[in-house]
Coordinates of N, CA and C in Angstrom, one line a residue:
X845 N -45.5 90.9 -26.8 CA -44.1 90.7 -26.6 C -43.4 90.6 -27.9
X846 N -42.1 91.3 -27.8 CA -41.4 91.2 -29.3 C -40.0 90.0 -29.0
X847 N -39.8 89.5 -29.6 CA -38.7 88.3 -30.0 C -37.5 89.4 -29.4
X848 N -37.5 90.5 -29.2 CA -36.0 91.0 -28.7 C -36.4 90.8 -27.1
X849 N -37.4 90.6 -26.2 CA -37.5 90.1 -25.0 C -37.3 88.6 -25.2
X850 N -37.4 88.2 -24.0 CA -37.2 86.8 -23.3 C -38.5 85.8 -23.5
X851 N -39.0 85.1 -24.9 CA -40.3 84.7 -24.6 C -40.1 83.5 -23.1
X852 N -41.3 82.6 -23.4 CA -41.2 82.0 -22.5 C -40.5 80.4 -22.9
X853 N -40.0 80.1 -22.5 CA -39.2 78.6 -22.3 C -40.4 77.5 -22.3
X854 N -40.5 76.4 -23.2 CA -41.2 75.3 -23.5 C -40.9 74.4 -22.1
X855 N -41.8 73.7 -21.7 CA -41.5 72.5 -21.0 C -41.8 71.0 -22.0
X856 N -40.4 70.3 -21.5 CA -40.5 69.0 -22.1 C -40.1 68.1 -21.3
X857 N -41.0 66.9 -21.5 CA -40.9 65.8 -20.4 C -40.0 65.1 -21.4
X858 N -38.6 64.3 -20.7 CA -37.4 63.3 -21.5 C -37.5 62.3 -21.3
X859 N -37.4 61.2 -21.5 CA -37.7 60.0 -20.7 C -36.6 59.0 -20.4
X860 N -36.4 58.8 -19.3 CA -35.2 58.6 -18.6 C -34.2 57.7 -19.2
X861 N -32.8 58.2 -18.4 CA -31.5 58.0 -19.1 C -31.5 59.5 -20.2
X862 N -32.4 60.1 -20.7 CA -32.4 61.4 -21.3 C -31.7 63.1 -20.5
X863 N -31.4 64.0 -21.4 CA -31.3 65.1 -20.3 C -31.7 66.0 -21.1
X864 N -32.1 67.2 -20.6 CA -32.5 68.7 -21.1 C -31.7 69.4 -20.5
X865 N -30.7 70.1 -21.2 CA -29.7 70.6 -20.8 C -29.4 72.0 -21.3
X866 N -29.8 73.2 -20.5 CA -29.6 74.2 -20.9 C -28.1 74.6 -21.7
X867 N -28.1 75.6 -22.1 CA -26.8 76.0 -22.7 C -26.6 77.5 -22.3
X868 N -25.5 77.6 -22.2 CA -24.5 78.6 -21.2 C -23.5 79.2 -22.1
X869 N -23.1 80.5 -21.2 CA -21.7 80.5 -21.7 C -20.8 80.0 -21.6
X870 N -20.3 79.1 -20.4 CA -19.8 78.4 -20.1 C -20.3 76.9 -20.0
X871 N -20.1 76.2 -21.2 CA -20.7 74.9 -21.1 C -19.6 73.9 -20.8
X872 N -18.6 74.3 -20.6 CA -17.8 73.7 -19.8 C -17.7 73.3 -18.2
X873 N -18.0 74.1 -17.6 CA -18.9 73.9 -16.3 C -20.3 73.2 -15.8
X874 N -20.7 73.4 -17.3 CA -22.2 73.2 -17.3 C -22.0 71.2 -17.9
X875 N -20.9 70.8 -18.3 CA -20.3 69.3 -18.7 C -20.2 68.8 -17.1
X876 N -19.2 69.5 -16.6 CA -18.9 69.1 -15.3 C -20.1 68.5 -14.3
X877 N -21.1 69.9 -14.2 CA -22.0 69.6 -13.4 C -22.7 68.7 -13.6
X878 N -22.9 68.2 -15.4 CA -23.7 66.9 -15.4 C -23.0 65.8 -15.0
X879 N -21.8 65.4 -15.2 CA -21.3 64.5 -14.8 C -20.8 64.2 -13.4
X880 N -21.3 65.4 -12.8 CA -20.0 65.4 -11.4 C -20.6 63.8 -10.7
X881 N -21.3 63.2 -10.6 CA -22.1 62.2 -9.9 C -21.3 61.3 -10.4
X882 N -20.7 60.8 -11.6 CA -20.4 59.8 -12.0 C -19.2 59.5 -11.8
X883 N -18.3 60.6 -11.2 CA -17.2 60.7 -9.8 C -17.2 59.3 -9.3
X884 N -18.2 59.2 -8.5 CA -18.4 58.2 -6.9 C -18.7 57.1 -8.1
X885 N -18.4 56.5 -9.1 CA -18.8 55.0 -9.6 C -17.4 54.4 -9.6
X886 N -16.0 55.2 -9.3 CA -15.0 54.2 -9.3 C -13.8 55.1 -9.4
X887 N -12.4 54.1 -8.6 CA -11.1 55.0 -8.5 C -11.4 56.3 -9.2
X888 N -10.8 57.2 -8.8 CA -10.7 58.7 -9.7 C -9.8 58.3 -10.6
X889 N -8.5 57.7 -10.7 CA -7.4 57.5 -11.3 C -8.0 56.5 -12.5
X890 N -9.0 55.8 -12.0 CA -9.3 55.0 -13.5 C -10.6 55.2 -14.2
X891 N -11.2 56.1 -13.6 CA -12.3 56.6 -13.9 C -12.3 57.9 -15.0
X892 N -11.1 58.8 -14.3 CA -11.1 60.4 -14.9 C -11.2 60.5 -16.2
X893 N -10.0 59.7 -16.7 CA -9.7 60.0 -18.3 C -11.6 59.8 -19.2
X894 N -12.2 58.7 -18.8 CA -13.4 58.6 -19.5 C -14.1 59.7 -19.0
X895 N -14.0 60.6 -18.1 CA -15.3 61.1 -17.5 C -14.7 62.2 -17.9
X896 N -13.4 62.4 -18.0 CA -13.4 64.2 -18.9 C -13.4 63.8 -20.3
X897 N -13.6 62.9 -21.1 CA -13.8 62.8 -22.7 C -15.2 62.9 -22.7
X898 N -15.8 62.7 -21.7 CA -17.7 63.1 -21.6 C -17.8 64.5 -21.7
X899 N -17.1 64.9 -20.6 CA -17.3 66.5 -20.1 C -16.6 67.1 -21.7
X900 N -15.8 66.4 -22.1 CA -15.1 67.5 -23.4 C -16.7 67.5 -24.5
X901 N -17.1 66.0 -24.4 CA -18.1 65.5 -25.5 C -18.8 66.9 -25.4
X902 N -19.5 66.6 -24.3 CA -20.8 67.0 -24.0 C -20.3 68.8 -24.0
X903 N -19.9 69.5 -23.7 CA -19.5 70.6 -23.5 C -19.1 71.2 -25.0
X904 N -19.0 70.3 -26.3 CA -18.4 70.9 -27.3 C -20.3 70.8 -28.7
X905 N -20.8 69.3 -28.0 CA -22.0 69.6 -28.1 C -23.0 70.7 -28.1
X906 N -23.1 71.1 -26.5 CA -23.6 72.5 -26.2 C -22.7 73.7 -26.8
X907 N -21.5 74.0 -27.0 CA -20.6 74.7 -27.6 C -21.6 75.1 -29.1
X908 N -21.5 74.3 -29.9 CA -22.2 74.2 -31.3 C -23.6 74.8 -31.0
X909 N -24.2 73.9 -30.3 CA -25.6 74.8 -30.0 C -25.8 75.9 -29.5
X910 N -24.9 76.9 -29.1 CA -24.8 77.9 -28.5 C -24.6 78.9 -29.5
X911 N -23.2 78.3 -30.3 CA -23.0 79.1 -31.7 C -24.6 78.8 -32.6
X912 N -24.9 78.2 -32.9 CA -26.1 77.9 -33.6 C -27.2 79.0 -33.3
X913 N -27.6 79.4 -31.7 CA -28.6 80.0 -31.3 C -29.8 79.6 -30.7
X914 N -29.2 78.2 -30.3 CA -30.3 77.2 -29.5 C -30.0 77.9 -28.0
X915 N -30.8 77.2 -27.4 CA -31.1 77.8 -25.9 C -30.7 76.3 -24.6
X916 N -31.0 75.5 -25.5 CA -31.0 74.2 -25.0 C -31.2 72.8 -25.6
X917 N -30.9 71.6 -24.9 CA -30.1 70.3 -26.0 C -30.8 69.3 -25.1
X918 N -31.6 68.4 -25.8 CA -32.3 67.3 -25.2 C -31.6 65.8 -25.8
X919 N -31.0 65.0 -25.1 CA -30.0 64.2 -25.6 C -30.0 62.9 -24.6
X920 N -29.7 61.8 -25.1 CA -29.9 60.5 -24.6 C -28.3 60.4 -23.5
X921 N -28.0 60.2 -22.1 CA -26.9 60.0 -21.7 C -26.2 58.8 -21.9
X922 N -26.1 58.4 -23.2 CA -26.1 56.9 -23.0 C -26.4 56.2 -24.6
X923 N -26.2 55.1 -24.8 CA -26.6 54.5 -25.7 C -27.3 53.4 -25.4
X924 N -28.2 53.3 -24.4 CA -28.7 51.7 -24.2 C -29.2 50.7 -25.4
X925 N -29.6 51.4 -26.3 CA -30.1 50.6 -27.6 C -28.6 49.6 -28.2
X926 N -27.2 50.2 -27.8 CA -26.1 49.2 -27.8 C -26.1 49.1 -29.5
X927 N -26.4 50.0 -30.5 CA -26.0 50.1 -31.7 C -25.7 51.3 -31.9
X928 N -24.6 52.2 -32.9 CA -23.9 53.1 -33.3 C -24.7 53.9 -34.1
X929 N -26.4 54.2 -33.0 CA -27.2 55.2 -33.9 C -27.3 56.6 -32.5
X930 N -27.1 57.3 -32.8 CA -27.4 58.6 -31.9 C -28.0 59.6 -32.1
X931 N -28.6 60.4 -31.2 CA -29.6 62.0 -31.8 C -29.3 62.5 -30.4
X932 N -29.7 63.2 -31.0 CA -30.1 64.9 -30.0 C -31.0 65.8 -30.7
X933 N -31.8 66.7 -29.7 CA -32.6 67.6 -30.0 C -32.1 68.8 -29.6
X934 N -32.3 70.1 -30.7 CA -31.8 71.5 -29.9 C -33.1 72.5 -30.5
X935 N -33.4 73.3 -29.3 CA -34.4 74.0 -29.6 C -34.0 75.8 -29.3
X936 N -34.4 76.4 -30.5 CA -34.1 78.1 -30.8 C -35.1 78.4 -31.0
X937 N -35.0 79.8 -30.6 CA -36.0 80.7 -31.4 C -35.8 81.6 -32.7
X938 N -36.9 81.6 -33.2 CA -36.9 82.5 -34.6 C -37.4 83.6 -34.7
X939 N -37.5 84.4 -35.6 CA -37.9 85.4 -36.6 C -39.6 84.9 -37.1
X940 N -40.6 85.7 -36.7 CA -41.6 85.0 -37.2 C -42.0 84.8 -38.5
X941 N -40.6 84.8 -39.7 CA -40.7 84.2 -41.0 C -40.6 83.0 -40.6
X942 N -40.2 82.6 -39.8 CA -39.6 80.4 -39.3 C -41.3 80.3 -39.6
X943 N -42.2 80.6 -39.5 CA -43.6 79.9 -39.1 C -44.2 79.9 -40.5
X944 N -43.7 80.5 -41.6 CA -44.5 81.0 -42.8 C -43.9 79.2 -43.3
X945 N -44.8 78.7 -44.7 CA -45.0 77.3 -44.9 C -43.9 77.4 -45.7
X946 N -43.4 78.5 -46.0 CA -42.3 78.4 -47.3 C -41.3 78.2 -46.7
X947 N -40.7 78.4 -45.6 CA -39.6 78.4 -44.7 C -38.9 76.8 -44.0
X948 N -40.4 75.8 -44.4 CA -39.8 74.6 -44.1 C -40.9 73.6 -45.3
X949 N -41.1 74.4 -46.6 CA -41.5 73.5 -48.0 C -41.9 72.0 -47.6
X950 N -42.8 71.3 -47.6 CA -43.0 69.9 -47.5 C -43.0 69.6 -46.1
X951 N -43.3 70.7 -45.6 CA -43.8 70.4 -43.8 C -45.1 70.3 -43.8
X952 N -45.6 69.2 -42.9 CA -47.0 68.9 -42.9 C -47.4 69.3 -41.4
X953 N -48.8 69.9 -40.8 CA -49.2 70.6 -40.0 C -49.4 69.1 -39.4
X954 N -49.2 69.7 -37.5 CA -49.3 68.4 -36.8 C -49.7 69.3 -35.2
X955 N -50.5 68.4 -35.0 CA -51.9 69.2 -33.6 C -50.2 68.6 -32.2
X956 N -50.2 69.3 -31.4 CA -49.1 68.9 -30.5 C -49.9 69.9 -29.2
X957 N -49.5 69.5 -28.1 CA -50.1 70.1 -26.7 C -49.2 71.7 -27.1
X958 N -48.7 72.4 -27.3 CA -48.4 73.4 -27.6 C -49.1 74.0 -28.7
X959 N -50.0 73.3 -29.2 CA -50.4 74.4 -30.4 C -50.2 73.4 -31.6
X960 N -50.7 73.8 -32.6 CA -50.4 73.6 -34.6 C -48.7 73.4 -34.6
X961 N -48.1 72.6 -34.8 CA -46.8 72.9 -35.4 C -46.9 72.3 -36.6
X962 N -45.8 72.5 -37.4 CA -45.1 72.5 -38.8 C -44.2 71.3 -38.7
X963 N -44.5 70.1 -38.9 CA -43.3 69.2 -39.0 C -42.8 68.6 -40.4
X964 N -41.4 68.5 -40.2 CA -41.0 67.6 -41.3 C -40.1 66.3 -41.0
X965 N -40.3 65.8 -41.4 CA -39.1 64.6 -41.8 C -38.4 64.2 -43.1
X966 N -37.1 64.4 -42.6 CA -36.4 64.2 -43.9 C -35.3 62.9 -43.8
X967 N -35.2 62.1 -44.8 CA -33.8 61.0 -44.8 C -33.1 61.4 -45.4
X968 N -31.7 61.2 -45.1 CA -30.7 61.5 -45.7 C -30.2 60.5 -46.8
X969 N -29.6 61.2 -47.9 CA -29.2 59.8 -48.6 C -27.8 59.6 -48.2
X970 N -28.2 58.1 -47.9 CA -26.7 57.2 -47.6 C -25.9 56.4 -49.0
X971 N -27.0 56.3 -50.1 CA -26.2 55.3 -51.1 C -24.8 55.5 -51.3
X972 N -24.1 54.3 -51.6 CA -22.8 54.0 -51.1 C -21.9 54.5 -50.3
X973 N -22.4 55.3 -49.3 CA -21.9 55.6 -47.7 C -21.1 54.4 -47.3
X974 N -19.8 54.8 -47.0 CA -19.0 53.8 -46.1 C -20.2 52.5 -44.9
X975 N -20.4 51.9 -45.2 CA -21.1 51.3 -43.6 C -20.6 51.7 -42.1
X976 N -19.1 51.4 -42.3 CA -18.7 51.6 -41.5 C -18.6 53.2 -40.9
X977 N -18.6 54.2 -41.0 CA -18.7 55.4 -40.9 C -19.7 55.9 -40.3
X978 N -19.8 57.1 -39.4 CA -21.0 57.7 -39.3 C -21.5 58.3 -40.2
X979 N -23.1 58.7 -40.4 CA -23.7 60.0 -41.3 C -24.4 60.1 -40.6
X980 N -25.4 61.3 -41.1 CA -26.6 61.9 -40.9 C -27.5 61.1 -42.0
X981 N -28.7 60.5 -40.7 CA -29.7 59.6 -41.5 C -30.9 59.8 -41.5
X982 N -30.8 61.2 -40.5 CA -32.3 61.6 -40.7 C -32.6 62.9 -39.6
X983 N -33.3 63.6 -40.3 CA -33.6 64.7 -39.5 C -35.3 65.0 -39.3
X984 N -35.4 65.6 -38.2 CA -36.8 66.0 -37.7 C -36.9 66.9 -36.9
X985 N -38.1 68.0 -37.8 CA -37.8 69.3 -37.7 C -39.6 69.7 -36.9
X986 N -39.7 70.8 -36.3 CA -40.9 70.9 -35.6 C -40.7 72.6 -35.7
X987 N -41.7 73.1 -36.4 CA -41.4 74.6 -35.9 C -43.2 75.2 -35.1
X988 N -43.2 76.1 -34.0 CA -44.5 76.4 -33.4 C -44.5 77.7 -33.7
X989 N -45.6 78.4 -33.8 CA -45.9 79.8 -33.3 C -45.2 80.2 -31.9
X990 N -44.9 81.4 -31.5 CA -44.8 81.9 -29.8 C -45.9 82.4 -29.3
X991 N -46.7 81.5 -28.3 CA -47.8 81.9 -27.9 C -47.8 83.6 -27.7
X992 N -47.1 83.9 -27.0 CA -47.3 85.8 -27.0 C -46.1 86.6 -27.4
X993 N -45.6 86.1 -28.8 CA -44.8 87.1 -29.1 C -44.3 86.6 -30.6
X994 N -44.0 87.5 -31.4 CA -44.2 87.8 -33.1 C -42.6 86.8 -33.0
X995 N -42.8 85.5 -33.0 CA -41.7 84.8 -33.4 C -42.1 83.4 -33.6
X996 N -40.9 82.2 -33.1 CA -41.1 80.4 -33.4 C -40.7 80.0 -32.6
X997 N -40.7 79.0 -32.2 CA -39.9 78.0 -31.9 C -39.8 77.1 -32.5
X998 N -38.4 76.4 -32.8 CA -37.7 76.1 -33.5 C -37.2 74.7 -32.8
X999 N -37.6 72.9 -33.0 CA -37.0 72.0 -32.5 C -36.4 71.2 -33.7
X1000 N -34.8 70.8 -33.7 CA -34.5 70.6 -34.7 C -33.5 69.2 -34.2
X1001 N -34.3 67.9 -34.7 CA -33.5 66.5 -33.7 C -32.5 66.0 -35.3
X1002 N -31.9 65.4 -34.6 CA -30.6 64.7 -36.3 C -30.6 63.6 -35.2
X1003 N -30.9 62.5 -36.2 CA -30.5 61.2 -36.2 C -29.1 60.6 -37.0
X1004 N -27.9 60.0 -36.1 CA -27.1 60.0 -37.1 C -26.1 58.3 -36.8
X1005 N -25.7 58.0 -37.6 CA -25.3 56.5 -37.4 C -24.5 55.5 -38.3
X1006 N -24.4 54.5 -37.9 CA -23.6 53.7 -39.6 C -25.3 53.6 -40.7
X1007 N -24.8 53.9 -42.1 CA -25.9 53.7 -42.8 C -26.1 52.3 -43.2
X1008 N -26.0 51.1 -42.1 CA -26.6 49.6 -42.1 C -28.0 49.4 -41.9
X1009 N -28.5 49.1 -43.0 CA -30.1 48.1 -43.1 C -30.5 47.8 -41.4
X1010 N -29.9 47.4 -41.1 CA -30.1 46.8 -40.1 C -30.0 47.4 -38.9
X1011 N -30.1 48.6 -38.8 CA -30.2 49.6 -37.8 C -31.2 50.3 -38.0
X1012 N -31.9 50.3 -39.4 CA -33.2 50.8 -39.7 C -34.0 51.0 -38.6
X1013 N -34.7 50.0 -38.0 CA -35.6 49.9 -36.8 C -35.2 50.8 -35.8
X1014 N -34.1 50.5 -35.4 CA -33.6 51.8 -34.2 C -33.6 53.2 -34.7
X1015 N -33.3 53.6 -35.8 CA -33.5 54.8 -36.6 C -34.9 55.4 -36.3
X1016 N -35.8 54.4 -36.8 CA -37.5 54.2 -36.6 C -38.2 55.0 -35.4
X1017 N -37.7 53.7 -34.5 CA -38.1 53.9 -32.7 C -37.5 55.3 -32.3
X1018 N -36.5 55.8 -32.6 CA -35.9 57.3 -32.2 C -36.5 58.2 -32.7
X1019 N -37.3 57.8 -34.0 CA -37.9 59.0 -34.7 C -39.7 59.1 -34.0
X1020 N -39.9 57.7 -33.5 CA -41.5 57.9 -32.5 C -40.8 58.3 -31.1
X1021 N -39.6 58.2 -30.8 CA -39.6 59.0 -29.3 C -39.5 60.0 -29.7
X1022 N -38.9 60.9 -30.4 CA -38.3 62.4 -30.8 C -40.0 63.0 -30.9
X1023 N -40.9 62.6 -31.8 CA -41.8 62.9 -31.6 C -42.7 62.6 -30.7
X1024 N -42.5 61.7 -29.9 CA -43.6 61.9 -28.7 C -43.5 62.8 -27.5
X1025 N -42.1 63.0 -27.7 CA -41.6 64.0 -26.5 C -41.8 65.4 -27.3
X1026 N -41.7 65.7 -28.5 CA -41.9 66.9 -29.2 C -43.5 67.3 -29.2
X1027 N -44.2 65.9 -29.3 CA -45.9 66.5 -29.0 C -46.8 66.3 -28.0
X1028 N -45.5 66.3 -26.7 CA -46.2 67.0 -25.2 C -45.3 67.7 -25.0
X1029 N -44.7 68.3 -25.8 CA -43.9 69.3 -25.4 C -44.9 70.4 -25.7
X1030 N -44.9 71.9 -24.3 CA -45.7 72.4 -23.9 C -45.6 73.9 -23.4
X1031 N -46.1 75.5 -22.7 CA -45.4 76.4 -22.9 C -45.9 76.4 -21.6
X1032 N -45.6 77.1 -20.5 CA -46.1 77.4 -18.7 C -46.8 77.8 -18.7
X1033 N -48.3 78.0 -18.0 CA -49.1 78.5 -18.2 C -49.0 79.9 -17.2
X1034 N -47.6 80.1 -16.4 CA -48.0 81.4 -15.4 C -46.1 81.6 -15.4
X1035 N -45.8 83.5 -14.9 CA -44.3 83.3 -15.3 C -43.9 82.3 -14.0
X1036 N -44.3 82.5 -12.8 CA -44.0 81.2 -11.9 C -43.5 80.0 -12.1
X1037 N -44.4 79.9 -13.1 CA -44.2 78.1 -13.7 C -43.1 78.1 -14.8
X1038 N -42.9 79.1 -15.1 CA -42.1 79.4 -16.4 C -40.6 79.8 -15.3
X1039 N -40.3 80.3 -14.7 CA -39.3 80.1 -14.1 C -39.1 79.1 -13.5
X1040 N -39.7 78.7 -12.9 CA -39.6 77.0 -11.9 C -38.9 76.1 -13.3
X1041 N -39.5 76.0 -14.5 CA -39.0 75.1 -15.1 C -37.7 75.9 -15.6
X1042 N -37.3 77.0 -16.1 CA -35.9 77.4 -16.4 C -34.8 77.0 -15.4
X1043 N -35.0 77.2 -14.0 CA -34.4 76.5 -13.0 C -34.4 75.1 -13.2
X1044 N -35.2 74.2 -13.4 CA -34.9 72.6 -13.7 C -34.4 72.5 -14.8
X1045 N -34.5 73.4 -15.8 CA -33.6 73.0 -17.1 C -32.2 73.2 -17.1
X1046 N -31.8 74.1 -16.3 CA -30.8 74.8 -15.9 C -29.5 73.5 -15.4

């Protein structure tokens, strides 16, 4: 199989309050549909205004990852950790130069239920970064072979937040979820299975 067909779509387990959210042409619709449930939590009149600044959120999110060339966006609905640190994961395919060691320099090989991947971690420098402001404090990067076809896959999570000491730890714990969900993350073993999950990701 050549990277101009359809490889096959990874399965990844999220863990709840999480979502895997395909990307569309229309990710405007595809905002809606995630939120239509959160309708029934209260008046429409005092509810709406927050629940379309979600649907705008979320929809300009996938927007960017659509331009980018991802396929799909794994992302927390929520902040329950209750501090101003947030990530998301978006996953593309490549060109089977993504897999060569020079294409992600200072990646170290890591055994994952999918196979060998290429991972890196990188921090961002914050020194004298506003506190108050957001940045980018860290990124983590996963690239795989395509089990049957001359290309990568490509998982690419950004951690981003106020650069306070003191949010360190939560920074931390996001960077062991990101990777635990990235190393059971896994390919179908039949196209059956492989469509069944494009429909649930969907």
């Amino acid at each position: 199989m050549s990277l101009t067909e359809s490889p096959p779509h990874p399965r990844v387990i999220v863990p709840p309050g999480w979502a895997a959210i395909a990307v569309s042409a229309d990710n405007g619709d595809t905002a809606r549909r995630v939120f239509r449930d959160a309708w029934t939590q209260g008046p429409r009149d005092s509810i709406g205004p927050f629940i379309h600044r979600l649907e705008e959120w979320l929809a300009s999110v996938l927007d960017d990852a659509r331009d980018a060339g991802c396929f799909r966006v794994i992302l927390p609905m929520g902040v329950p950790w209750q501090v101003p640190v947030s990530t998301a994961i978006s996953l593309s395919f490549a060109p089977a130069a993504a897999r060569d060691a020079s294409a992600l320099p200072g990646a170290e090989l890591r055994d994952t239920d999918a196979g060998t991947a290429r991972r890196l971690i990188t921090d961002l420098p914050v020194a004298g970064a506003d506190p108050e402001a957001l940045a980018l404090l860290r990124t983590v990067e996963y690239v795989w072979p395509l089990p049957d076809a001359d290309g990568a896959l490509i998982a690419f999570a950004s951690i981003s937040g106020q650069p306070v000491a003191e949010f360190a730890p939560v920074t931390d714990a996001l960077t062991v979820l990101i990777e635990t969900m990235l190393d059971a993350l896994d390919w179908p073993t039949a196209p059956a299975e492989q469509a069944t999950n494009q429909e649930e990701s969907a």
